[in-house]
Amino acid sequence: MHAILRQAIRQDIPAMHRVRLAVRENRLTSSVITEAHYVPAIEKTGRGWVIEADGKVVAFAVGNAETGNIWALFVDPDYEGRGYGRRLHEAMVNWLFSGKLKRLYLSTGSNTRAQRFYETAGWLGKGLQPDGDMHYELFNRPKA
């Protein structure tokens, strides 16, 4: 199946949130993040990307161009293992580093597949946060 990577738009938000709620790791344990939180994240402070497969959004990522925070990168469990996370990560990181940012950061659950994903992608672990999540940073490497 051909999967399309494209910039997220407001109409994608319900599908993005569905993916966010479907994940098995780094689950939302409260209703702190709602669909309304996505709007400024993809329209004002940063940008989002989605992967469409089988006619629906199956993965998404959101990065903050002001702070360098990776707000989200999630893949529907039924679509894992197809490289969608890597494609989203590459698009997001390249876009964020094309601006003024020199450092990106994120947090993710410790001892998770996400932790291994980010470490494999070159992120540097900076230690545990008070909530038990791992803090990571990625620095822009000048092109040779």
PDB file of C-alpha atoms in Angstrom:
ATOM      1  CA  MET A   1       0.000   0.000   0.000  1.00  0.00           C
ATOM      2  CA  HIS A   2       1.311   3.423  -0.944  1.00  0.00           C
ATOM      3  CA  ALA A   3       1.495   5.812   1.993  1.00  0.00           C
ATOM      4  CA  ILE A   4       1.425   9.580   1.531  1.00  0.00           C
ATOM      5  CA  LEU A   5       3.372  11.966   3.760  1.00  0.00           C
ATOM      6  CA  ARG A   6       1.962  15.499   3.788  1.00  0.00           C
ATOM      7  CA  GLN A   7       1.585  18.557   5.981  1.00  0.00           C
ATOM      8  CA  ALA A   8      -1.241  18.278   8.505  1.00  0.00           C
ATOM      9  CA  ILE A   9      -4.256  20.575   8.219  1.00  0.00           C
ATOM     10  CA  ARG A  10      -6.974  21.427  10.712  1.00  0.00           C
ATOM     11  CA  GLN A  11      -9.351  18.854   9.202  1.00  0.00           C
ATOM     12  CA  ASP A  12      -6.837  16.109  10.105  1.00  0.00           C
ATOM     13  CA  ILE A  13      -7.029  16.816  13.836  1.00  0.00           C
ATOM     14  CA  PRO A  14      -9.788  14.320  14.737  1.00  0.00           C
ATOM     15  CA  ALA A  15      -7.866  11.536  12.959  1.00  0.00           C
ATOM     16  CA  MET A  16      -4.580  12.631  14.562  1.00  0.00           C
ATOM     17  CA  HIS A  17      -6.185  12.535  17.993  1.00  0.00           C
ATOM     18  CA  ARG A  18      -7.636   9.081  17.232  1.00  0.00           C
ATOM     19  CA  VAL A  19      -4.104   7.847  16.495  1.00  0.00           C
ATOM     20  CA  ARG A  20      -2.836   9.530  19.685  1.00  0.00           C
ATOM     21  CA  LEU A  21      -5.434   7.713  21.770  1.00  0.00           C
ATOM     22  CA  ALA A  22      -4.769   4.345  20.058  1.00  0.00           C
ATOM     23  CA  VAL A  23      -1.085   3.972  20.939  1.00  0.00           C
ATOM     24  CA  ARG A  24       0.080   1.280  23.362  1.00  0.00           C
ATOM     25  CA  GLU A  25       3.029   3.201  24.859  1.00  0.00           C
ATOM     26  CA  ASN A  26       3.207   6.815  26.066  1.00  0.00           C
ATOM     27  CA  ARG A  27      -0.564   6.742  26.423  1.00  0.00           C
ATOM     28  CA  LEU A  28      -2.559   9.783  27.450  1.00  0.00           C
ATOM     29  CA  THR A  29      -3.720   9.067  30.974  1.00  0.00           C
ATOM     30  CA  SER A  30      -5.896  12.136  31.271  1.00  0.00           C
ATOM     31  CA  SER A  31      -7.878  14.464  29.069  1.00  0.00           C
ATOM     32  CA  VAL A  32      -5.280  17.227  29.431  1.00  0.00           C
ATOM     33  CA  ILE A  33      -4.610  17.213  25.674  1.00  0.00           C
ATOM     34  CA  THR A  34      -7.719  17.765  23.585  1.00  0.00           C
ATOM     35  CA  GLU A  35      -8.282  18.269  19.878  1.00  0.00           C
ATOM     36  CA  ALA A  36      -8.281  22.036  20.503  1.00  0.00           C
ATOM     37  CA  HIS A  37      -4.600  21.866  21.529  1.00  0.00           C
ATOM     38  CA  TYR A  38      -3.617  20.714  18.033  1.00  0.00           C
ATOM     39  CA  VAL A  39      -4.770  23.892  16.273  1.00  0.00           C
ATOM     40  CA  PRO A  40      -2.077  26.283  17.530  1.00  0.00           C
ATOM     41  CA  ALA A  41       0.483  23.463  17.429  1.00  0.00           C
ATOM     42  CA  ILE A  42       0.071  22.980  13.658  1.00  0.00           C
ATOM     43  CA  GLU A  43      -0.986  26.501  12.643  1.00  0.00           C
ATOM     44  CA  LYS A  44       0.832  29.008  14.878  1.00  0.00           C
ATOM     45  CA  THR A  45       3.783  27.675  16.869  1.00  0.00           C
ATOM     46  CA  GLY A  46       4.829  24.880  14.550  1.00  0.00           C
ATOM     47  CA  ARG A  47       3.766  22.389  11.958  1.00  0.00           C
ATOM     48  CA  GLY A  48       2.339  18.912  11.771  1.00  0.00           C
ATOM     49  CA  TRP A  49       2.678  16.091   9.270  1.00  0.00           C
ATOM     50  CA  VAL A  50       0.530  13.042   8.650  1.00  0.00           C
ATOM     51  CA  ILE A  51       0.910   9.745   6.868  1.00  0.00           C
ATOM     52  CA  GLU A  52      -2.164   8.595   4.982  1.00  0.00           C
ATOM     53  CA  ALA A  53      -2.579   4.920   4.144  1.00  0.00           C
ATOM     54  CA  ASP A  54      -5.683   2.935   3.281  1.00  0.00           C
ATOM     55  CA  GLY A  55      -7.505   6.261   2.880  1.00  0.00           C
ATOM     56  CA  LYS A  56      -6.970   7.436   6.450  1.00  0.00           C
ATOM     57  CA  VAL A  57      -4.432   9.138   8.720  1.00  0.00           C
ATOM     58  CA  VAL A  58      -2.369   6.387  10.366  1.00  0.00           C
ATOM     59  CA  ALA A  59       0.547   8.372  11.812  1.00  0.00           C
ATOM     60  CA  PHE A  60       1.416  11.963  12.644  1.00  0.00           C
ATOM     61  CA  ALA A  61       4.081  14.229  14.056  1.00  0.00           C
ATOM     62  CA  VAL A  62       4.040  17.803  15.377  1.00  0.00           C
ATOM     63  CA  GLY A  63       7.031  20.021  16.092  1.00  0.00           C
ATOM     64  CA  ASN A  64       7.210  23.464  17.699  1.00  0.00           C
ATOM     65  CA  ALA A  65       9.280  25.889  15.589  1.00  0.00           C
ATOM     66  CA  GLU A  66       9.512  28.424  18.425  1.00  0.00           C
ATOM     67  CA  THR A  67      10.860  26.176  21.198  1.00  0.00           C
ATOM     68  CA  GLY A  68      12.182  23.104  19.378  1.00  0.00           C
ATOM     69  CA  ASN A  69       9.862  20.790  21.309  1.00  0.00           C
ATOM     70  CA  ILE A  70       8.733  17.631  19.558  1.00  0.00           C
ATOM     71  CA  TRP A  71       5.100  17.765  20.606  1.00  0.00           C
ATOM     72  CA  ALA A  72       4.058  14.446  19.089  1.00  0.00           C
ATOM     73  CA  LEU A  73       5.144  11.529  16.919  1.00  0.00           C
ATOM     74  CA  PHE A  74       2.709   8.630  16.945  1.00  0.00           C
ATOM     75  CA  VAL A  75       1.833   5.687  14.708  1.00  0.00           C
ATOM     76  CA  ASP A  76      -1.408   3.722  14.838  1.00  0.00           C
ATOM     77  CA  PRO A  77      -0.519   0.290  16.311  1.00  0.00           C
ATOM     78  CA  ASP A  78      -2.036  -1.425  13.260  1.00  0.00           C
ATOM     79  CA  TYR A  79       0.484   0.390  11.037  1.00  0.00           C
ATOM     80  CA  GLU A  80       3.685   0.030  13.059  1.00  0.00           C
ATOM     81  CA  GLY A  81       6.853  -1.387  11.553  1.00  0.00           C
ATOM     82  CA  ARG A  82       6.400   0.196   8.121  1.00  0.00           C
ATOM     83  CA  GLY A  83       8.868   3.070   8.498  1.00  0.00           C
ATOM     84  CA  TYR A  84       6.190   5.724   8.975  1.00  0.00           C
ATOM     85  CA  GLY A  85       7.727   6.998  12.204  1.00  0.00           C
ATOM     86  CA  ARG A  86      11.122   7.398  10.516  1.00  0.00           C
ATOM     87  CA  ARG A  87       9.579   9.259   7.569  1.00  0.00           C
ATOM     88  CA  LEU A  88       7.711  11.624   9.883  1.00  0.00           C
ATOM     89  CA  HIS A  89      10.771  12.128  12.098  1.00  0.00           C
ATOM     90  CA  GLU A  90      12.963  13.003   9.110  1.00  0.00           C
ATOM     91  CA  ALA A  91      10.451  15.478   7.656  1.00  0.00           C
ATOM     92  CA  MET A  92       9.860  17.157  11.016  1.00  0.00           C
ATOM     93  CA  VAL A  93      13.515  17.395  12.076  1.00  0.00           C
ATOM     94  CA  ASN A  94      14.605  18.691   8.664  1.00  0.00           C
ATOM     95  CA  TRP A  95      11.895  21.369   8.709  1.00  0.00           C
ATOM     96  CA  LEU A  96      12.626  22.441  12.274  1.00  0.00           C
ATOM     97  CA  PHE A  97      16.363  22.690  11.604  1.00  0.00           C
ATOM     98  CA  SER A  98      15.758  24.638   8.376  1.00  0.00           C
ATOM     99  CA  GLY A  99      14.777  27.602  10.565  1.00  0.00           C
ATOM    100  CA  LYS A 100      16.666  29.242  13.402  1.00  0.00           C
ATOM    101  CA  LEU A 101      16.641  26.283  15.783  1.00  0.00           C
ATOM    102  CA  LYS A 102      19.913  24.627  16.762  1.00  0.00           C
ATOM    103  CA  ARG A 103      18.480  22.243  19.395  1.00  0.00           C
ATOM    104  CA  LEU A 104      15.331  20.125  19.582  1.00  0.00           C
ATOM    105  CA  TYR A 105      14.012  18.395  22.676  1.00  0.00           C
ATOM    106  CA  LEU A 106      11.377  15.897  23.720  1.00  0.00           C
ATOM    107  CA  SER A 107      10.390  13.560  26.498  1.00  0.00           C
ATOM    108  CA  THR A 108       9.183  10.001  26.232  1.00  0.00           C
ATOM    109  CA  GLY A 109       8.503   7.080  28.512  1.00  0.00           C
ATOM    110  CA  SER A 110      11.593   5.252  29.692  1.00  0.00           C
ATOM    111  CA  ASN A 111      12.187   1.649  28.621  1.00  0.00           C
ATOM    112  CA  THR A 112       9.849   2.035  25.631  1.00  0.00           C
ATOM    113  CA  ARG A 113      10.193   1.403  21.923  1.00  0.00           C
ATOM    114  CA  ALA A 114       9.966   5.198  21.493  1.00  0.00           C
ATOM    115  CA  GLN A 115      13.048   5.624  23.666  1.00  0.00           C
ATOM    116  CA  ARG A 116      14.978   3.164  21.489  1.00  0.00           C
ATOM    117  CA  PHE A 117      13.642   4.860  18.324  1.00  0.00           C
ATOM    118  CA  TYR A 118      14.952   8.280  19.376  1.00  0.00           C
ATOM    119  CA  GLU A 119      18.302   6.912  20.553  1.00  0.00           C
ATOM    120  CA  THR A 120      18.769   5.124  17.222  1.00  0.00           C
ATOM    121  CA  ALA A 121      17.934   8.412  15.442  1.00  0.00           C
ATOM    122  CA  GLY A 122      20.769  10.171  17.277  1.00  0.00           C
ATOM    123  CA  TRP A 123      18.945  11.843  20.173  1.00  0.00           C
ATOM    124  CA  LEU A 124      20.987  12.250  23.359  1.00  0.00           C
ATOM    125  CA  GLY A 125      19.466  11.165  26.663  1.00  0.00           C
ATOM    126  CA  LYS A 126      19.670  13.927  29.255  1.00  0.00           C
ATOM    127  CA  GLY A 127      18.195  12.027  32.192  1.00  0.00           C
ATOM    128  CA  LEU A 128      14.930  11.234  33.882  1.00  0.00           C
ATOM    129  CA  GLN A 129      12.367  13.940  34.530  1.00  0.00           C
ATOM    130  CA  PRO A 130      10.390  14.077  37.798  1.00  0.00           C
ATOM    131  CA  ASP A 131       7.450  12.312  36.093  1.00  0.00           C
ATOM    132  CA  GLY A 132       9.684   9.376  35.127  1.00  0.00           C
ATOM    133  CA  ASP A 133       9.931  10.236  31.426  1.00  0.00           C
ATOM    134  CA  MET A 134      13.311  10.477  29.716  1.00  0.00           C
ATOM    135  CA  HIS A 135      14.417  13.882  28.398  1.00  0.00           C
ATOM    136  CA  TYR A 136      16.198  13.942  25.017  1.00  0.00           C
ATOM    137  CA  GLU A 137      17.935  16.561  22.917  1.00  0.00           C
ATOM    138  CA  LEU A 138      19.033  16.625  19.279  1.00  0.00           C
ATOM    139  CA  PHE A 139      21.482  19.204  17.938  1.00  0.00           C
ATOM    140  CA  ASN A 140      21.601  20.486  14.384  1.00  0.00           C
ATOM    141  CA  ARG A 141      24.609  19.141  12.553  1.00  0.00           C
ATOM    142  CA  PRO A 142      25.895  21.417   9.776  1.00  0.00           C
ATOM    143  CA  LYS A 143      25.684  19.859   6.332  1.00  0.00           C
ATOM    144  CA  ALA A 144      29.079  18.821   4.953  1.00  0.00           C
TER     145      ALA A 144
END
